[in-house]
PDB file of C-alpha atoms in Angstrom:
ATOM      1  CA  UNK A 141     -16.497 -12.856   5.058  1.00  0.00           C
ATOM      2  CA  UNK A 142     -14.468 -15.719   3.079  1.00  0.00           C
ATOM      3  CA  UNK A 143     -11.795 -13.773   0.992  1.00  0.00           C
ATOM      4  CA  UNK A 144     -11.516 -14.846  -2.596  1.00  0.00           C
ATOM      5  CA  UNK A 145      -8.900 -15.716  -4.738  1.00  0.00           C
ATOM      6  CA  UNK A 146      -9.135 -15.970  -8.390  1.00  0.00           C
ATOM      7  CA  UNK A 147      -6.755 -15.490 -11.692  1.00  0.00           C
ATOM      8  CA  UNK A 148      -6.191 -11.849 -12.487  1.00  0.00           C
ATOM      9  CA  UNK A 149      -6.704 -12.781 -16.594  1.00  0.00           C
ATOM     10  CA  UNK A 150      -7.302 -15.400 -18.952  1.00  0.00           C
ATOM     11  CA  UNK A 151      -7.224 -15.438 -22.337  1.00  0.00           C
ATOM     12  CA  UNK A 152      -9.360 -18.505 -24.901  1.00  0.00           C
ATOM     13  CA  UNK A 153     -10.273 -18.410 -28.103  1.00  0.00           C
ATOM     14  CA  UNK A 154     -13.991 -18.651 -29.623  1.00  0.00           C
ATOM     15  CA  UNK A 155     -15.521 -22.427 -29.492  1.00  0.00           C
ATOM     16  CA  UNK A 156     -13.209 -23.307 -26.520  1.00  0.00           C
ATOM     17  CA  UNK A 157     -14.492 -24.335 -22.813  1.00  0.00           C
ATOM     18  CA  UNK A 158     -13.311 -21.895 -20.268  1.00  0.00           C
ATOM     19  CA  UNK A 159     -12.665 -22.907 -16.797  1.00  0.00           C
ATOM     20  CA  UNK A 160     -12.346 -20.279 -14.379  1.00  0.00           C
ATOM     21  CA  UNK A 161     -11.464 -21.308 -10.806  1.00  0.00           C
ATOM     22  CA  UNK A 162     -11.814 -19.600  -7.339  1.00  0.00           C
ATOM     23  CA  UNK A 163     -10.217 -20.241  -4.171  1.00  0.00           C
ATOM     24  CA  UNK A 164     -12.657 -19.710  -1.179  1.00  0.00           C
ATOM     25  CA  UNK A 165     -10.396 -21.428   1.710  1.00  0.00           C
ATOM     26  CA  UNK A 166     -12.610 -19.426   5.301  1.00  0.00           C
ATOM     27  CA  UNK A 167     -15.638 -20.266   3.813  1.00  0.00           C
ATOM     28  CA  UNK A 168     -18.486 -20.782   6.268  1.00  0.00           C
ATOM     29  CA  UNK A 169     -21.506 -23.474   6.167  1.00  0.00           C
ATOM     30  CA  UNK A 170     -24.320 -20.805   5.442  1.00  0.00           C
ATOM     31  CA  UNK A 171     -22.190 -19.293   3.014  1.00  0.00           C
ATOM     32  CA  UNK A 172     -23.656 -19.476  -1.007  1.00  0.00           C
ATOM     33  CA  UNK A 173     -21.046 -19.095  -3.655  1.00  0.00           C
ATOM     34  CA  UNK A 174     -22.136 -16.608  -6.665  1.00  0.00           C
ATOM     35  CA  UNK A 175     -20.640 -15.501 -10.019  1.00  0.00           C
ATOM     36  CA  UNK A 176     -21.419 -12.621 -11.396  1.00  0.00           C
ATOM     37  CA  UNK A 177     -19.984 -10.913 -14.857  1.00  0.00           C
ATOM     38  CA  UNK A 178     -18.974  -7.120 -15.670  1.00  0.00           C
ATOM     39  CA  UNK A 179     -18.784  -5.535 -18.958  1.00  0.00           C
ATOM     40  CA  UNK A 180     -17.624  -2.317 -19.255  1.00  0.00           C
ATOM     41  CA  UNK A 181     -19.585   0.869 -18.319  1.00  0.00           C
ATOM     42  CA  UNK A 182     -22.526  -1.448 -17.079  1.00  0.00           C
ATOM     43  CA  UNK A 183     -23.437  -3.427 -13.836  1.00  0.00           C
ATOM     44  CA  UNK A 184     -22.376  -6.644 -12.797  1.00  0.00           C
ATOM     45  CA  UNK A 185     -24.904  -9.189 -13.885  1.00  0.00           C
ATOM     46  CA  UNK A 186     -25.566 -12.554 -11.620  1.00  0.00           C
ATOM     47  CA  UNK A 187     -24.398 -15.756 -13.915  1.00  0.00           C
ATOM     48  CA  UNK A 188     -24.549 -18.593 -11.334  1.00  0.00           C
ATOM     49  CA  UNK A 189     -24.745 -19.389  -7.577  1.00  0.00           C
ATOM     50  CA  UNK A 190     -24.208 -22.897  -5.748  1.00  0.00           C
ATOM     51  CA  UNK A 191     -23.875 -24.071  -2.516  1.00  0.00           C
ATOM     52  CA  UNK A 192     -22.248 -27.556  -2.894  1.00  0.00           C
ATOM     53  CA  UNK A 193     -22.080 -30.141  -6.201  1.00  0.00           C
ATOM     54  CA  UNK A 194     -22.862 -29.038  -9.635  1.00  0.00           C
ATOM     55  CA  UNK A 195     -25.770 -26.378 -10.820  1.00  0.00           C
ATOM     56  CA  UNK A 196     -25.950 -25.669 -14.326  1.00  0.00           C
ATOM     57  CA  UNK A 197     -28.060 -23.443 -15.949  1.00  0.00           C
ATOM     58  CA  UNK A 198     -28.153 -22.013 -19.678  1.00  0.00           C
ATOM     59  CA  UNK A 199     -25.230 -19.625 -19.310  1.00  0.00           C
ATOM     60  CA  UNK A 200     -22.764 -21.876 -17.361  1.00  0.00           C
ATOM     61  CA  UNK A 201     -21.821 -23.988 -15.038  1.00  0.00           C
ATOM     62  CA  UNK A 202     -20.462 -24.204 -11.268  1.00  0.00           C
ATOM     63  CA  UNK A 203     -18.466 -27.278  -9.960  1.00  0.00           C
ATOM     64  CA  UNK A 204     -18.321 -27.128  -6.331  1.00  0.00           C
ATOM     65  CA  UNK A 205     -15.937 -29.705  -4.563  1.00  0.00           C
ATOM     66  CA  UNK A 206     -17.350 -31.770  -1.261  1.00  0.00           C
ATOM     67  CA  UNK A 207     -15.226 -29.306   0.832  1.00  0.00           C
ATOM     68  CA  UNK A 208     -16.335 -26.314  -0.656  1.00  0.00           C
ATOM     69  CA  UNK A 209     -12.791 -24.477  -0.288  1.00  0.00           C
ATOM     70  CA  UNK A 210     -12.753 -23.846  -4.242  1.00  0.00           C
ATOM     71  CA  UNK A 211     -15.038 -23.452  -6.833  1.00  0.00           C
ATOM     72  CA  UNK A 212     -15.194 -23.507 -10.678  1.00  0.00           C
ATOM     73  CA  UNK A 213     -17.223 -21.681 -13.264  1.00  0.00           C
ATOM     74  CA  UNK A 214     -17.122 -23.178 -16.545  1.00  0.00           C
ATOM     75  CA  UNK A 215     -18.027 -21.049 -20.012  1.00  0.00           C
ATOM     76  CA  UNK A 216     -19.021 -24.044 -22.438  1.00  0.00           C
ATOM     77  CA  UNK A 217     -17.848 -22.877 -25.795  1.00  0.00           C
ATOM     78  CA  UNK A 218     -17.398 -19.210 -25.505  1.00  0.00           C
ATOM     79  CA  UNK A 219     -17.883 -16.445 -27.908  1.00  0.00           C
ATOM     80  CA  UNK A 220     -16.332 -12.846 -28.885  1.00  0.00           C
ATOM     81  CA  UNK A 221     -19.131 -11.500 -26.529  1.00  0.00           C
ATOM     82  CA  UNK A 222     -17.650 -13.482 -23.370  1.00  0.00           C
ATOM     83  CA  UNK A 223     -14.908 -10.931 -22.910  1.00  0.00           C
ATOM     84  CA  UNK A 224     -15.708  -9.484 -19.679  1.00  0.00           C
ATOM     85  CA  UNK A 225     -14.838  -9.651 -15.846  1.00  0.00           C
ATOM     86  CA  UNK A 226     -15.843 -12.458 -14.151  1.00  0.00           C
ATOM     87  CA  UNK A 227     -16.011 -12.189  -9.883  1.00  0.00           C
ATOM     88  CA  UNK A 228     -16.295 -15.379  -7.756  1.00  0.00           C
ATOM     89  CA  UNK A 229     -18.072 -13.709  -4.327  1.00  0.00           C
ATOM     90  CA  UNK A 230     -19.063 -15.922  -0.650  1.00  0.00           C
ATOM     91  CA  UNK A 231     -22.529 -14.742  -0.023  1.00  0.00           C
ATOM     92  CA  UNK A 232     -23.471 -14.813   3.585  1.00  0.00           C
ATOM     93  CA  UNK A 233     -26.555 -12.797   2.612  1.00  0.00           C
ATOM     94  CA  UNK A 234     -28.154 -10.675   5.559  1.00  0.00           C
ATOM     95  CA  UNK A 235     -29.709  -7.693   5.462  1.00  0.00           C
ATOM     96  CA  UNK A 236     -27.014  -5.000   4.874  1.00  0.00           C
ATOM     97  CA  UNK A 237     -24.404  -7.219   4.127  1.00  0.00           C
ATOM     98  CA  UNK A 238     -22.636  -5.716   1.505  1.00  0.00           C
ATOM     99  CA  UNK A 239     -21.321  -7.578  -1.520  1.00  0.00           C
ATOM    100  CA  UNK A 240     -17.637  -7.732  -1.602  1.00  0.00           C
ATOM    101  CA  UNK A 241     -16.558  -7.763  -5.221  1.00  0.00           C
ATOM    102  CA  UNK A 242     -12.934  -8.364  -5.412  1.00  0.00           C
ATOM    103  CA  UNK A 243     -10.451  -7.686  -8.620  1.00  0.00           C
ATOM    104  CA  UNK A 244     -12.000 -10.310 -11.095  1.00  0.00           C
ATOM    105  CA  UNK A 245     -10.874 -12.254 -13.609  1.00  0.00           C
ATOM    106  CA  UNK A 246     -10.257 -10.540 -17.403  1.00  0.00           C
ATOM    107  CA  UNK A 247     -11.298 -13.098 -19.959  1.00  0.00           C
ATOM    108  CA  UNK A 248     -10.332 -12.219 -23.169  1.00  0.00           C
ATOM    109  CA  UNK A 249     -11.845 -13.941 -25.959  1.00  0.00           C
ATOM    110  CA  UNK A 250     -10.123 -13.730 -29.787  1.00  0.00           C
ATOM    111  CA  UNK A 251     -11.151 -15.444 -32.948  1.00  0.00           C
TER     112      UNK A 251
ATOM    113  CA  UNK B  49     -38.502  -7.758 -17.810  1.00  0.00           C
ATOM    114  CA  UNK B  50     -36.396  -4.230 -17.606  1.00  0.00           C
ATOM    115  CA  UNK B  51     -34.986  -5.912 -14.482  1.00  0.00           C
ATOM    116  CA  UNK B  52     -33.324  -2.777 -12.152  1.00  0.00           C
ATOM    117  CA  UNK B  53     -33.184   0.248 -13.884  1.00  0.00           C
ATOM    118  CA  UNK B  54     -31.105   3.323 -13.108  1.00  0.00           C
ATOM    119  CA  UNK B  55     -31.304   6.908 -14.520  1.00  0.00           C
ATOM    120  CA  UNK B  56     -29.645   9.144 -15.539  1.00  0.00           C
ATOM    121  CA  UNK B  57     -26.737   7.218 -17.247  1.00  0.00           C
ATOM    122  CA  UNK B  58     -24.056  10.020 -16.747  1.00  0.00           C
ATOM    123  CA  UNK B  59     -24.008  13.330 -14.679  1.00  0.00           C
ATOM    124  CA  UNK B  60     -21.829  16.296 -14.288  1.00  0.00           C
ATOM    125  CA  UNK B  61     -22.988  18.384 -10.915  1.00  0.00           C
ATOM    126  CA  UNK B  62     -21.219  21.565  -9.394  1.00  0.00           C
ATOM    127  CA  UNK B  63     -19.690  21.601  -6.234  1.00  0.00           C
ATOM    128  CA  UNK B  64     -22.742  22.331  -3.651  1.00  0.00           C
ATOM    129  CA  UNK B  65     -25.704  21.310  -6.289  1.00  0.00           C
ATOM    130  CA  UNK B  66     -28.365  18.480  -5.015  1.00  0.00           C
ATOM    131  CA  UNK B  67     -29.982  15.794  -7.112  1.00  0.00           C
ATOM    132  CA  UNK B  68     -31.545  12.864  -7.071  1.00  0.00           C
ATOM    133  CA  UNK B  69     -30.356   9.057  -8.622  1.00  0.00           C
ATOM    134  CA  UNK B  70     -33.519   7.201  -9.542  1.00  0.00           C
ATOM    135  CA  UNK B  71     -33.830   3.750  -9.113  1.00  0.00           C
ATOM    136  CA  UNK B  72     -36.642   1.105 -10.065  1.00  0.00           C
ATOM    137  CA  UNK B  73     -37.125  -2.532 -10.246  1.00  0.00           C
ATOM    138  CA  UNK B  74     -39.969  -4.729 -11.493  1.00  0.00           C
ATOM    139  CA  UNK B  75     -38.925  -8.128 -10.226  1.00  0.00           C
ATOM    140  CA  UNK B  76     -41.086  -7.297  -6.749  1.00  0.00           C
ATOM    141  CA  UNK B  77     -37.558  -7.617  -5.218  1.00  0.00           C
ATOM    142  CA  UNK B  78     -38.162  -7.062  -0.941  1.00  0.00           C
ATOM    143  CA  UNK B  79     -34.643  -5.648  -0.844  1.00  0.00           C
ATOM    144  CA  UNK B  80     -32.818  -2.661  -2.792  1.00  0.00           C
ATOM    145  CA  UNK B  81     -29.559  -1.490  -2.125  1.00  0.00           C
ATOM    146  CA  UNK B  82     -27.170   1.847  -3.052  1.00  0.00           C
ATOM    147  CA  UNK B  83     -23.295   0.844  -3.720  1.00  0.00           C
ATOM    148  CA  UNK B  84     -20.928   3.348  -5.014  1.00  0.00           C
ATOM    149  CA  UNK B  85     -17.611   2.083  -7.434  1.00  0.00           C
ATOM    150  CA  UNK B  86     -14.813   4.370  -7.120  1.00  0.00           C
ATOM    151  CA  UNK B  87     -12.070   3.702  -9.945  1.00  0.00           C
ATOM    152  CA  UNK B  88     -10.077   0.425  -9.133  1.00  0.00           C
ATOM    153  CA  UNK B  89     -11.863  -0.263  -5.974  1.00  0.00           C
ATOM    154  CA  UNK B  90     -14.747  -2.560  -4.938  1.00  0.00           C
ATOM    155  CA  UNK B  91     -18.159  -1.929  -4.038  1.00  0.00           C
ATOM    156  CA  UNK B  92     -19.556  -0.222  -1.006  1.00  0.00           C
ATOM    157  CA  UNK B  93     -22.684  -0.016   0.382  1.00  0.00           C
ATOM    158  CA  UNK B  94     -24.394   3.291   0.760  1.00  0.00           C
ATOM    159  CA  UNK B  95     -27.869   2.481   1.755  1.00  0.00           C
ATOM    160  CA  UNK B  96     -29.901  -0.068   1.873  1.00  0.00           C
ATOM    161  CA  UNK B  97     -33.983  -1.014   2.402  1.00  0.00           C
ATOM    162  CA  UNK B  98     -35.728  -4.449   3.061  1.00  0.00           C
ATOM    163  CA  UNK B  99     -39.551  -3.371   2.216  1.00  0.00           C
ATOM    164  CA  UNK B 100     -41.515   0.239   1.623  1.00  0.00           C
ATOM    165  CA  UNK B 101     -40.846   2.503   4.316  1.00  0.00           C
ATOM    166  CA  UNK B 102     -37.604   0.566   6.083  1.00  0.00           C
ATOM    167  CA  UNK B 103     -34.113   2.361   5.218  1.00  0.00           C
ATOM    168  CA  UNK B 104     -30.886   1.859   6.830  1.00  0.00           C
ATOM    169  CA  UNK B 105     -27.370   2.964   6.621  1.00  0.00           C
ATOM    170  CA  UNK B 106     -24.149   0.434   5.022  1.00  0.00           C
ATOM    171  CA  UNK B 107     -20.966   1.985   5.720  1.00  0.00           C
ATOM    172  CA  UNK B 108     -20.454   5.012   3.890  1.00  0.00           C
ATOM    173  CA  UNK B 109     -23.789   7.102   4.431  1.00  0.00           C
ATOM    174  CA  UNK B 110     -22.756  10.307   4.973  1.00  0.00           C
ATOM    175  CA  UNK B 111     -23.598  12.983   2.046  1.00  0.00           C
ATOM    176  CA  UNK B 112     -26.981  10.343   0.910  1.00  0.00           C
ATOM    177  CA  UNK B 113     -29.909  10.121   1.872  1.00  0.00           C
ATOM    178  CA  UNK B 114     -32.563   7.738   0.935  1.00  0.00           C
ATOM    179  CA  UNK B 115     -36.375   6.670   0.969  1.00  0.00           C
ATOM    180  CA  UNK B 116     -38.394   3.990  -0.120  1.00  0.00           C
ATOM    181  CA  UNK B 117     -42.059   4.924  -0.451  1.00  0.00           C
ATOM    182  CA  UNK B 118     -42.806   1.646  -2.958  1.00  0.00           C
ATOM    183  CA  UNK B 119     -41.274  -1.445  -3.718  1.00  0.00           C
ATOM    184  CA  UNK B 120     -40.239  -0.266  -6.953  1.00  0.00           C
ATOM    185  CA  UNK B 121     -38.913   2.606  -6.045  1.00  0.00           C
ATOM    186  CA  UNK B 122     -35.407   3.425  -4.259  1.00  0.00           C
ATOM    187  CA  UNK B 123     -34.333   6.913  -4.986  1.00  0.00           C
ATOM    188  CA  UNK B 124     -30.533   8.035  -3.105  1.00  0.00           C
ATOM    189  CA  UNK B 125     -30.310  11.870  -2.889  1.00  0.00           C
ATOM    190  CA  UNK B 126     -27.274  13.950  -2.549  1.00  0.00           C
ATOM    191  CA  UNK B 127     -27.205  17.208  -0.723  1.00  0.00           C
ATOM    192  CA  UNK B 128     -24.456  19.420  -0.985  1.00  0.00           C
ATOM    193  CA  UNK B 129     -22.266  17.128  -3.437  1.00  0.00           C
ATOM    194  CA  UNK B 130     -18.648  17.017  -2.743  1.00  0.00           C
ATOM    195  CA  UNK B 131     -15.776  16.177  -4.987  1.00  0.00           C
ATOM    196  CA  UNK B 132     -15.212  12.719  -2.991  1.00  0.00           C
ATOM    197  CA  UNK B 133     -18.669  11.615  -4.317  1.00  0.00           C
ATOM    198  CA  UNK B 134     -17.777  11.646  -7.566  1.00  0.00           C
ATOM    199  CA  UNK B 135     -18.175   7.515  -8.582  1.00  0.00           C
ATOM    200  CA  UNK B 136     -20.149   5.288 -10.230  1.00  0.00           C
ATOM    201  CA  UNK B 137     -23.584   4.551  -8.255  1.00  0.00           C
ATOM    202  CA  UNK B 138     -25.357   0.864  -8.383  1.00  0.00           C
ATOM    203  CA  UNK B 139     -28.616   0.335  -7.410  1.00  0.00           C
ATOM    204  CA  UNK B 140     -29.580  -3.132  -6.813  1.00  0.00           C
ATOM    205  CA  UNK B 141     -32.369  -5.781  -5.592  1.00  0.00           C
ATOM    206  CA  UNK B 142     -32.843  -8.909  -4.399  1.00  0.00           C
ATOM    207  CA  UNK B 143     -36.326 -10.874  -2.884  1.00  0.00           C
ATOM    208  CA  UNK B 144     -34.792 -11.649  -0.005  1.00  0.00           C
ATOM    209  CA  UNK B 145     -31.461 -10.962   2.438  1.00  0.00           C
ATOM    210  CA  UNK B 146     -30.871 -14.821   2.216  1.00  0.00           C
ATOM    211  CA  UNK B 147     -27.498 -15.770   0.574  1.00  0.00           C
ATOM    212  CA  UNK B 148     -29.495 -17.866  -2.192  1.00  0.00           C
ATOM    213  CA  UNK B 149     -31.221 -15.057  -3.052  1.00  0.00           C
ATOM    214  CA  UNK B 150     -28.764 -13.173  -5.440  1.00  0.00           C
ATOM    215  CA  UNK B 151     -28.243  -9.118  -5.971  1.00  0.00           C
ATOM    216  CA  UNK B 152     -29.251  -8.166  -9.904  1.00  0.00           C
ATOM    217  CA  UNK B 153     -28.073  -4.572 -10.214  1.00  0.00           C
ATOM    218  CA  UNK B 154     -28.941  -1.854 -12.915  1.00  0.00           C
ATOM    219  CA  UNK B 155     -25.948  -0.438 -15.170  1.00  0.00           C
ATOM    220  CA  UNK B 156     -25.013   2.241 -12.715  1.00  0.00           C
ATOM    221  CA  UNK B 157     -24.973   6.277 -12.959  1.00  0.00           C
ATOM    222  CA  UNK B 158     -21.688   7.918 -13.492  1.00  0.00           C
ATOM    223  CA  UNK B 159     -21.230  11.148 -11.530  1.00  0.00           C
ATOM    224  CA  UNK B 160     -18.785  13.378 -11.494  1.00  0.00           C
ATOM    225  CA  UNK B 161     -18.410  16.687  -8.942  1.00  0.00           C
ATOM    226  CA  UNK B 162     -16.279  19.717 -10.335  1.00  0.00           C
TER     227      UNK B 162
END
């Protein structure tokens, strides 16, 4: 599976837009890019997934350039409750294929 | 929808005791998974199931057993608990094993073996 690299930590203020970029240089043709959010003492929560171009849902947007070697998670107008660890994963699918969570990006939102 | 529900949330066991970690999902997902997460480490797959009556080993199955008698439930059994099994256990489910079907996780069971 393609290894992912993302910043260890980011700081922001309430109301700002936050963009977290993840690199995945060795992504394969059939891989999807998936982002999870995790709060302390909780399980990872699925945020968004994409294959190429742009995907948007009620929580976030995901931008994927044509070469798919990176992706950017965009969180509009963050609040204090968005303080969490964000994980970028490359998902190949397949029964028995475990998801690989790296260290993630710890986002701290201040007032 | 409750999603994926795990019970108990916390448990302390003595060495040699046994217990069952419960996992149930109400999303009619076919695939279910058990992971463990040790402090500062990523998730490791213990067992998975692609449907009722079908289970298979992941990368760290020793010391555990599973069953899948219904689509909704996927319990994890620890026999003869050992200190090395102290961890946080996450259950997850997905509609299928395809890459565009993300896994959805429960909130975990924190298990300490003393």
